[in-house]
Amino acid sequence: MKRNSEQQNEIVKEALERFETASDGWSDIYEQSVADVSFIDDDEGQWEDSVRESRHNRPCLTFDKLSASVDRVVGGQMAQMPSVKVRAAEEGDEDIAEVYQGLIRQIDQRGLQAFKTAFKFAVKSGWGCLLVDHDYIDDVSLDQDIILREIKNPFSVLLDPIIQAQHVQEARFGFMFEDMERKEFERLYPDAETYPGESDFTSTGNMDSWVSEDFVRVADYFRIVNEERTLVQLSDGRVLDLEEVQPVRDELNLQGITLGKTRKVQKRKLERFKISGMEILEEVECVGRFIPLVPMFGKTSNINGRYITRGIVRKAKDAQRLYNYSRSVAVEVTALTPKQPYFVTPAMIKGHESKWKNMMVSNDPVLQFNFDQGQKPYRESPAQGSPGLLQDAQFAAEDIKATTGIFDANIGQQGQETSGVAIGRRQFQGEMSNFEYQDQLIDSMELAGRIMIDMIPAVYDTERTIRIIGEDEREETISVNKTLMDAQTGTFVKTMDLNAGSYDIKIASGPSFTTRKQETAEQLSSMISQNPAMSQLVGDILFQNLDL
């Protein structure tokens, strides 16, 4: 439906008002999260400007001990990505549920980088994001695929602040924006307005943040609109939209299917626009009932109505700063410790003056001197550095472990634990202290899966062959939405109809199928090595679990 100028202006006005609302709602969280990312990724991020200025021309060294903790949490989780489970719900079919499950698993594997980037930002700063999108397979195809798009800058995303108090899928709007160079904007949108004065549209938002001399902000604006729909129950039990039934009502009557009771409902519909601060640049084709921007949080809390999300870095900042400061001062003290001079008399070095003057820059292994009244040159012991500085650094290092929950055993270093049981318990303690990050990843994967389940019937709506991945991680192709004639009745029936029934999703955490195979093979090999007779009982199972 083509929108007139007044309708388009109303959409832009609504978008700008909502953008300001979302900016205000997320500003404190983003400010803290950006500082966390800068602290660990910026070369000079671990020193405050005021401290660096006060130590002008003095060592300000960075001994980063936090990156290993972040890498441990991210790497440990990526090695054991949760798996998707789809189950048939109302009028669903178990075989089709397996197709949904295999298709979503295939989409997840192709979009693994999107989850990885979002999770990495969530662990660092408490905020990451990814986009569930759909697009044409290539330039010469009419078929589309669902795609997980990586968002490399999660702070270029704004979601409805209502999700700070309600479930994420209740979001009513969202933005994904970039500040585009004016020349690039004019190249991509040659007919677009580039200055507010060129349009009769009056903005109610902060136009300075959208348009400047050098940049123009372009945003993807997602919104949910409610449409009144009439549901009708057919005599065969199916519940459909009355609009979809009316065109085929005669065919249904011929099959003996009649219309039953009806009900009016408000149906959610997703709309997507690409906008500047002045106008709608294009209306983007989209399907679904949910905002497809999937947030990923860190450790969350709520203090008297103020939503908080943080990563592993925030609580460890002070300990890391103290560690850097103590080590830097220790290096400074050592460097400034004077080279202790020799105590000599003129008679002791008479005839060897040049060698004694150049002794600090000479590699001559021999230094000659003269005895003076039976005495030889001597020097005092050098000044010792402050043991308190090294002690402060040791305390700070332990504080970093305590605040991150990552101990030596978790990153493969030798700690105070010596037995395997003690090491295992320490590793378990570190994993449990950071379990909430894994839980947030599971929640985001579940939301992404729910959005995909909602999209699949509309995206994969024609007869086609798709690739799916089974639980054993083997890939296969399958035909869906294929229409065949029933030989007995002579009627046409659709097989593997992805539009039939409802389906629900659950995310299962734990080792992957490959990891479970390896562990099973190791356990069986250990059993056989201890009792060779067991090979007759479990030998075939062992070979099934070997990657040969």
XYZ file of C-alpha atoms in Angstrom:
548
model
C 0.000 0.000 0.000
C 1.444 3.323 -1.138
C 1.464 5.866 1.688
C 0.719 9.511 1.007
C 2.973 12.363 2.100
C 0.989 13.066 5.268
C 1.170 9.423 6.396
C 4.916 9.318 5.735
C 5.471 12.501 7.743
C 3.523 11.013 10.654
C 5.745 7.928 10.606
C 8.932 10.044 10.599
C 7.567 12.226 13.409
C 6.697 9.121 15.443
C 10.155 7.656 14.781
C 11.993 10.791 15.934
C 9.937 11.007 19.130
C 10.560 7.347 19.887
C 14.258 7.720 19.106
C 14.540 10.472 21.718
C 12.622 8.347 24.228
C 14.883 5.361 23.642
C 18.037 7.513 23.780
C 17.011 8.866 27.177
C 16.082 5.391 28.426
C 19.395 3.781 27.475
C 21.853 6.696 27.844
C 23.163 5.790 31.323
C 23.492 2.093 30.450
C 25.266 2.844 27.165
C 27.610 5.339 28.797
C 28.771 2.765 31.351
C 28.962 -0.032 28.787
C 31.012 2.036 26.319
C 33.401 2.887 29.164
C 33.775 -0.834 29.949
C 34.579 -1.717 26.321
C 37.033 1.179 26.100
C 38.685 0.083 29.356
C 39.602 -3.330 28.006
C 40.030 -2.671 24.255
C 41.485 0.846 24.063
C 45.283 0.913 24.348
C 45.101 3.757 26.869
C 41.709 2.888 28.352
C 42.935 1.568 31.702
C 44.366 4.910 32.800
C 42.119 7.810 33.664
C 43.062 11.059 31.919
C 43.536 12.930 35.194
C 45.956 10.297 36.541
C 47.882 10.182 33.261
C 48.229 13.964 33.256
C 49.436 13.996 36.858
C 52.122 11.455 35.911
C 53.415 13.464 32.947
C 56.689 11.999 31.600
C 56.433 9.170 34.127
C 55.616 5.495 33.356
C 51.898 4.705 32.840
C 52.135 1.051 31.887
C 49.248 -1.350 31.254
C 49.493 -4.951 32.473
C 46.164 -6.254 31.206
C 44.908 -9.141 33.319
C 41.213 -8.782 32.366
C 41.394 -9.817 28.714
C 42.263 -13.400 29.693
C 39.144 -13.531 31.893
C 36.934 -12.257 29.063
C 38.505 -14.704 26.593
C 37.959 -17.567 29.044
C 34.225 -16.863 29.403
C 33.679 -16.213 25.674
C 35.863 -19.073 24.423
C 34.470 -21.554 26.928
C 30.923 -20.769 25.837
C 31.629 -20.776 22.097
C 33.141 -24.251 22.463
C 29.846 -25.487 23.938
C 27.114 -23.599 22.106
C 23.566 -24.471 23.261
C 21.460 -26.513 20.858
C 17.976 -25.817 19.508
C 14.994 -28.048 20.247
C 11.704 -27.471 18.387
C 8.542 -29.238 19.490
C 5.122 -29.419 17.929
C 2.426 -27.424 19.707
C -1.232 -26.979 18.678
C -1.957 -28.930 15.477
C 1.767 -29.259 14.893
C 3.426 -32.272 13.311
C 6.516 -33.929 14.822
C 8.108 -34.506 11.408
C 7.670 -30.845 10.478
C 9.008 -29.892 13.936
C 12.214 -31.746 13.033
C 12.421 -29.757 9.780
C 11.997 -26.506 11.743
C 14.674 -27.646 14.168
C 17.133 -28.595 11.423
C 16.478 -25.375 9.513
C 17.002 -23.176 12.583
C 20.171 -25.112 13.450
C 21.465 -24.474 9.927
C 20.629 -20.736 10.205
C 22.344 -20.588 13.618
C 25.506 -22.203 12.279
C 25.689 -19.759 9.365
C 25.128 -16.880 11.795
C 27.450 -18.091 14.543
C 29.564 -14.937 14.234
C 26.509 -12.820 15.082
C 26.040 -14.692 18.368
C 29.766 -14.613 19.092
C 30.052 -10.830 18.655
C 26.919 -10.146 20.699
C 28.079 -12.486 23.480
C 31.563 -10.945 23.539
C 30.085 -7.466 24.033
C 27.679 -8.799 26.679
C 30.576 -10.310 28.655
C 32.655 -7.133 28.351
C 29.983 -4.502 28.901
C 26.605 -6.122 29.587
C 25.108 -5.212 26.191
C 25.262 -6.920 22.795
C 22.825 -7.305 19.921
C 22.114 -9.194 16.680
C 19.528 -8.955 13.900
C 17.253 -11.721 12.587
C 16.745 -10.718 8.954
C 15.590 -12.260 5.691
C 16.774 -11.553 2.161
C 16.840 -13.048 -1.326
C 19.314 -15.870 -1.866
C 20.931 -14.069 -4.811
C 20.185 -11.491 -7.475
C 18.454 -13.972 -9.805
C 16.270 -15.824 -7.290
C 12.806 -15.206 -5.894
C 13.473 -17.422 -2.877
C 14.545 -15.909 0.419
C 16.532 -17.176 3.385
C 16.512 -16.161 7.027
C 19.848 -14.623 8.038
C 21.433 -13.767 11.378
C 23.271 -10.495 10.856
C 26.223 -9.510 13.016
C 25.986 -6.089 14.683
C 29.551 -4.938 15.222
C 28.516 -1.811 17.115
C 25.692 -2.677 19.542
C 25.545 0.964 20.629
C 24.111 1.818 17.197
C 20.941 -0.014 18.262
C 18.115 1.438 20.327
C 15.235 -0.701 21.553
C 11.985 0.196 23.235
C 12.935 0.908 26.904
C 9.852 -1.061 27.942
C 12.001 -4.216 27.760
C 13.806 -3.037 30.896
C 10.625 -3.937 32.789
C 8.866 -6.455 30.524
C 9.817 -9.403 28.343
C 11.992 -8.501 25.358
C 9.460 -9.778 22.817
C 7.020 -7.104 24.049
C 9.162 -4.389 22.396
C 7.034 -2.052 20.268
C 9.834 -0.448 18.252
C 13.560 -0.491 17.610
C 16.261 1.368 15.675
C 19.500 0.350 13.993
C 21.307 3.443 12.763
C 24.561 4.740 11.313
C 25.943 8.230 10.750
C 26.718 8.220 7.045
C 29.121 10.626 5.367
C 27.142 13.223 3.416
C 28.797 12.373 0.080
C 27.988 8.674 0.511
C 24.424 9.519 1.519
C 23.929 11.684 -1.567
C 25.355 8.915 -3.756
C 23.003 6.270 -2.353
C 19.953 8.525 -2.137
C 20.361 11.177 -4.839
C 16.720 12.297 -4.614
C 16.626 12.492 -0.816
C 16.458 15.690 1.183
C 19.784 16.430 2.827
C 18.974 19.563 4.833
C 15.943 20.209 7.053
C 15.158 23.439 5.204
C 14.491 21.523 1.962
C 11.335 19.966 3.402
C 8.117 21.344 4.829
C 8.317 18.610 7.477
C 8.723 19.984 11.000
C 10.731 17.775 13.349
C 9.929 17.486 17.050
C 13.175 15.665 17.872
C 16.780 16.751 18.171
C 17.590 17.349 14.506
C 21.221 18.198 15.318
C 21.864 14.524 16.085
C 20.428 13.509 12.692
C 21.900 16.057 10.299
C 25.219 17.912 10.326
C 27.481 19.482 7.747
C 29.441 16.261 7.257
C 27.046 13.475 8.249
C 23.462 12.346 7.808
C 22.009 9.756 10.149
C 20.214 6.871 8.438
C 18.193 4.481 10.563
C 16.257 1.286 10.087
C 13.065 1.926 12.044
C 11.173 -1.190 13.115
C 7.706 -0.865 14.606
C 4.824 -3.112 15.597
C 1.340 -2.096 14.486
C -1.861 -3.796 15.561
C -4.388 -4.758 12.906
C -7.892 -5.932 13.666
C -8.415 -9.401 12.252
C -11.284 -11.888 12.313
C -10.437 -15.481 13.160
C -12.767 -18.246 12.033
C -12.876 -21.870 13.118
C -13.502 -24.364 10.316
C -15.522 -27.514 10.783
C -12.308 -29.587 10.513
C -10.912 -27.805 13.595
C -8.500 -25.405 11.908
C -8.478 -21.747 12.972
C -7.643 -19.348 10.129
C -7.836 -15.677 9.222
C -11.203 -14.947 7.620
C -9.459 -12.889 4.924
C -7.505 -15.974 3.853
C -10.603 -18.193 3.876
C -12.967 -16.007 1.818
C -11.238 -16.533 -1.588
C -11.373 -20.352 -1.220
C -14.750 -20.640 0.507
C -16.413 -22.420 -2.444
C -13.601 -24.995 -2.619
C -13.962 -25.645 1.107
C -17.734 -26.160 0.713
C -17.099 -28.741 -1.997
C -14.914 -30.597 0.492
C -17.677 -30.426 3.092
C -15.811 -27.894 5.253
C -17.965 -25.127 6.687
C -17.239 -21.976 8.668
C -17.927 -21.936 12.395
C -17.625 -19.354 15.146
C -15.557 -16.206 14.667
C -13.561 -13.883 16.921
C -12.080 -10.423 16.409
C -8.449 -10.040 17.563
C -5.647 -7.474 17.423
C -2.894 -9.024 15.338
C 0.699 -7.771 15.608
C 2.422 -6.882 12.360
C 6.041 -5.814 11.829
C 6.848 -2.820 9.617
C 10.306 -1.600 8.659
C 11.348 1.743 7.230
C 14.715 3.225 6.295
C 14.537 6.863 7.358
C 16.615 10.002 7.645
C 15.651 12.813 9.983
C 13.497 14.365 7.240
C 11.759 11.571 5.339
C 11.240 7.884 4.656
C 13.942 6.773 2.242
C 12.320 3.393 1.561
C 9.866 0.948 3.058
C 11.626 -2.384 3.487
C 9.862 -5.681 2.928
C 9.573 -7.640 6.179
C 7.522 -10.360 7.844
C 6.794 -11.379 11.403
C 5.191 -10.219 14.636
C 8.282 -9.309 16.688
C 11.008 -6.675 16.564
C 13.859 -8.715 14.993
C 16.618 -6.980 17.010
C 17.727 -9.496 19.634
C 19.503 -7.983 22.658
C 21.981 -9.890 24.803
C 22.493 -8.694 28.365
C 25.103 -9.400 31.015
C 24.473 -9.596 34.741
C 21.287 -7.623 35.332
C 19.664 -5.965 38.307
C 17.163 -3.258 39.167
C 17.781 -0.586 41.781
C 14.572 1.226 42.669
C 13.363 1.201 39.061
C 16.784 1.839 37.507
C 17.735 -1.022 35.192
C 21.350 -2.187 35.345
C 23.273 -4.559 33.100
C 27.015 -5.084 33.393
C 29.783 -7.303 32.137
C 32.754 -8.944 33.764
C 34.913 -5.795 33.473
C 33.012 -3.221 35.533
C 33.606 -4.542 39.051
C 37.261 -5.327 38.304
C 38.248 -1.867 37.053
C 39.570 -0.515 40.347
C 41.653 -3.634 41.004
C 43.114 -3.458 37.477
C 43.906 0.256 37.892
C 45.650 -0.428 41.208
C 47.645 -3.246 39.621
C 48.740 -1.012 36.736
C 49.638 1.824 39.110
C 51.626 -0.360 41.517
C 53.587 -2.023 38.749
C 54.234 1.300 36.985
C 55.497 2.957 40.179
C 57.675 -0.093 40.908
C 59.232 0.188 37.444
C 59.700 3.912 37.962
C 61.408 3.424 41.342
C 63.717 0.784 39.890
C 64.604 2.990 36.929
C 65.337 5.972 39.173
C 67.478 4.010 41.596
C 70.919 5.660 41.180
C 73.909 3.637 40.096
C 75.958 3.408 43.233
C 79.369 5.129 42.705
C 82.700 3.713 43.811
C 84.491 5.332 46.732
C 88.114 5.884 45.678
C 91.090 8.095 46.438
C 93.069 9.826 43.649
C 95.961 7.511 44.323
C 93.813 4.400 43.728
C 93.020 5.332 40.102
C 96.166 7.207 39.219
C 97.191 6.234 35.699
C 93.792 4.554 35.047
C 91.518 7.616 35.087
C 90.033 7.098 31.581
C 89.030 3.479 32.305
C 87.287 4.466 35.541
C 85.416 7.318 33.866
C 84.150 5.027 31.077
C 83.479 1.935 33.186
C 79.670 2.251 32.762
C 79.866 2.153 28.952
C 82.881 -0.126 28.513
C 82.829 -3.899 28.090
C 86.425 -4.273 29.272
C 86.433 -7.195 31.751
C 89.462 -5.808 33.591
C 89.422 -2.714 35.805
C 92.824 -1.839 37.262
C 93.476 0.100 40.490
C 96.279 0.957 42.937
C 96.321 0.070 46.587
C 96.395 3.162 48.775
C 97.686 2.455 52.286
C 96.475 -1.119 51.871
C 92.927 -0.094 50.862
C 91.096 -0.752 47.546
C 88.006 0.963 45.966
C 84.615 -0.058 47.330
C 80.904 0.749 46.732
C 77.756 0.708 48.909
C 74.948 -1.780 48.307
C 72.269 -0.329 45.975
C 69.004 1.036 47.394
C 66.176 -1.521 47.511
C 62.747 -0.908 45.962
C 59.681 -0.624 48.201
C 58.253 -4.093 48.997
C 54.896 -2.410 49.601
C 54.483 -1.718 45.863
C 54.888 -5.372 44.923
C 52.574 -6.367 47.756
C 49.920 -3.947 46.467
C 50.264 -5.465 42.992
C 49.814 -8.981 44.403
C 46.706 -7.930 46.340
C 45.301 -6.239 43.230
C 45.896 -9.393 41.152
C 43.950 -11.457 43.708
C 41.164 -8.843 43.746
C 40.849 -9.142 39.964
C 40.346 -12.904 40.307
C 37.752 -12.421 43.040
C 35.711 -9.810 41.147
C 35.747 -11.652 37.799
C 35.290 -15.124 39.270
C 38.100 -16.385 37.015
C 40.942 -18.072 38.896
C 44.286 -19.485 37.748
C 42.796 -22.952 37.281
C 40.152 -21.558 34.893
C 42.724 -20.174 32.456
C 45.094 -23.144 32.617
C 47.648 -21.618 34.982
C 49.168 -23.320 38.001
C 47.414 -22.156 41.157
C 47.579 -23.162 44.794
C 45.455 -26.226 44.046
C 47.489 -29.395 43.472
C 45.048 -32.319 43.304
C 42.768 -32.905 40.339
C 39.690 -32.680 42.582
C 40.786 -29.286 43.969
C 41.520 -27.949 40.480
C 38.134 -29.189 39.236
C 36.321 -27.533 42.131
C 38.094 -24.232 41.506
C 37.200 -24.392 37.797
C 33.582 -25.186 38.687
C 33.495 -22.226 41.076
C 34.654 -19.902 38.287
C 32.121 -21.307 35.826
C 29.228 -20.980 38.291
C 30.134 -17.393 39.191
C 29.747 -16.492 35.509
C 26.811 -18.768 34.674
C 24.490 -15.786 34.194
C 26.275 -14.907 30.941
C 25.499 -18.383 29.584
C 21.902 -18.005 30.757
C 21.581 -14.686 28.918
C 22.967 -16.298 25.744
C 20.334 -19.032 26.044
C 17.573 -16.418 26.457
C 18.772 -14.554 23.344
C 19.020 -17.754 21.299
C 15.508 -18.698 22.411
C 14.131 -15.293 21.376
C 15.957 -15.495 18.025
C 14.532 -18.993 17.526
C 11.019 -17.788 18.358
C 11.375 -14.975 15.813
C 12.591 -17.485 13.203
C 9.669 -19.829 13.893
C 7.377 -16.859 13.320
C 9.174 -15.952 10.056
C 9.608 -19.427 8.530
C 6.048 -19.928 7.168
C 6.197 -16.550 5.388
C 9.789 -16.803 4.107
C 9.733 -20.486 3.097
C 6.205 -20.340 1.647
C 6.673 -22.022 -1.734
C 7.667 -25.460 -2.928
C 11.456 -25.604 -2.636
C 14.384 -27.641 -1.420
C 16.097 -26.480 1.764
C 19.165 -27.573 3.698
C 18.790 -28.704 7.292
C 21.264 -29.950 9.911
C 20.411 -32.904 12.127
C 21.269 -33.370 15.777
C 24.300 -35.396 14.695
C 25.432 -32.265 12.787
C 25.039 -33.978 9.426
C 23.599 -31.889 6.614
C 20.793 -33.027 4.327
C 18.347 -31.529 1.831
C 14.587 -31.865 2.033
C 11.627 -30.739 -0.096
C 8.965 -28.652 1.641
C 5.512 -27.362 0.696
C 5.290 -29.961 -2.091
C 1.821 -30.581 -3.525
C 0.944 -34.181 -4.414
C -2.228 -35.915 -5.566
C -3.768 -38.445 -3.229
C -4.191 -41.604 -5.358
C -7.261 -42.758 -3.403
C -9.250 -39.520 -3.143
C -7.913 -37.696 -6.188
C -7.419 -34.550 -4.119
C -4.233 -32.538 -3.893
C -2.463 -32.497 -0.534
C 0.569 -30.514 0.576
C 3.410 -32.448 2.178
C 5.850 -30.934 4.682
C 3.650 -27.851 4.845
C 5.654 -25.368 6.945
C 2.534 -23.233 7.337
C 0.600 -25.953 9.149
C 0.413 -26.020 12.934
C 2.224 -24.205 15.712
C 5.647 -24.901 17.115
C 7.549 -24.026 20.253
C 11.277 -23.763 20.931
C 13.550 -24.679 23.781
C 17.312 -24.200 24.070
C 19.316 -27.052 25.590
C 22.682 -26.166 27.120
C 25.619 -28.506 27.551
C 28.243 -30.189 25.362
C 27.638 -30.418 21.624
C 26.996 -33.705 19.823
C 30.646 -33.853 18.682
C 31.915 -33.263 22.223
C 29.604 -35.969 23.598
C 30.906 -38.406 20.965
C 34.505 -37.666 21.927
C 33.778 -38.063 25.641
C 31.944 -41.346 25.014
C 34.850 -42.658 22.920
C 37.356 -41.692 25.651
C 35.337 -43.397 28.393
C 34.864 -46.582 26.354
C 38.565 -46.663 25.439
C 39.468 -46.330 29.119
C 37.102 -49.177 30.030
C 38.559 -51.457 27.343
C 42.154 -50.665 28.347
C 41.372 -51.706 31.922
C 39.310 -54.737 30.914
C 40.024 -55.949 27.348
C 37.090 -58.366 27.498
C 34.752 -55.350 27.387
C 35.699 -54.836 23.732
C 33.353 -57.675 22.777
C 30.451 -55.849 24.429
C 31.084 -52.186 23.594
C 33.530 -52.370 20.665
C 30.860 -51.535 18.074
C 29.661 -48.553 20.119
C 33.246 -47.312 20.382
C 33.741 -47.414 16.613
C 30.451 -45.557 16.077
C 31.768 -42.715 18.223
C 35.161 -42.464 16.535
C 35.600 -39.889 13.763
C 37.024 -42.253 11.165
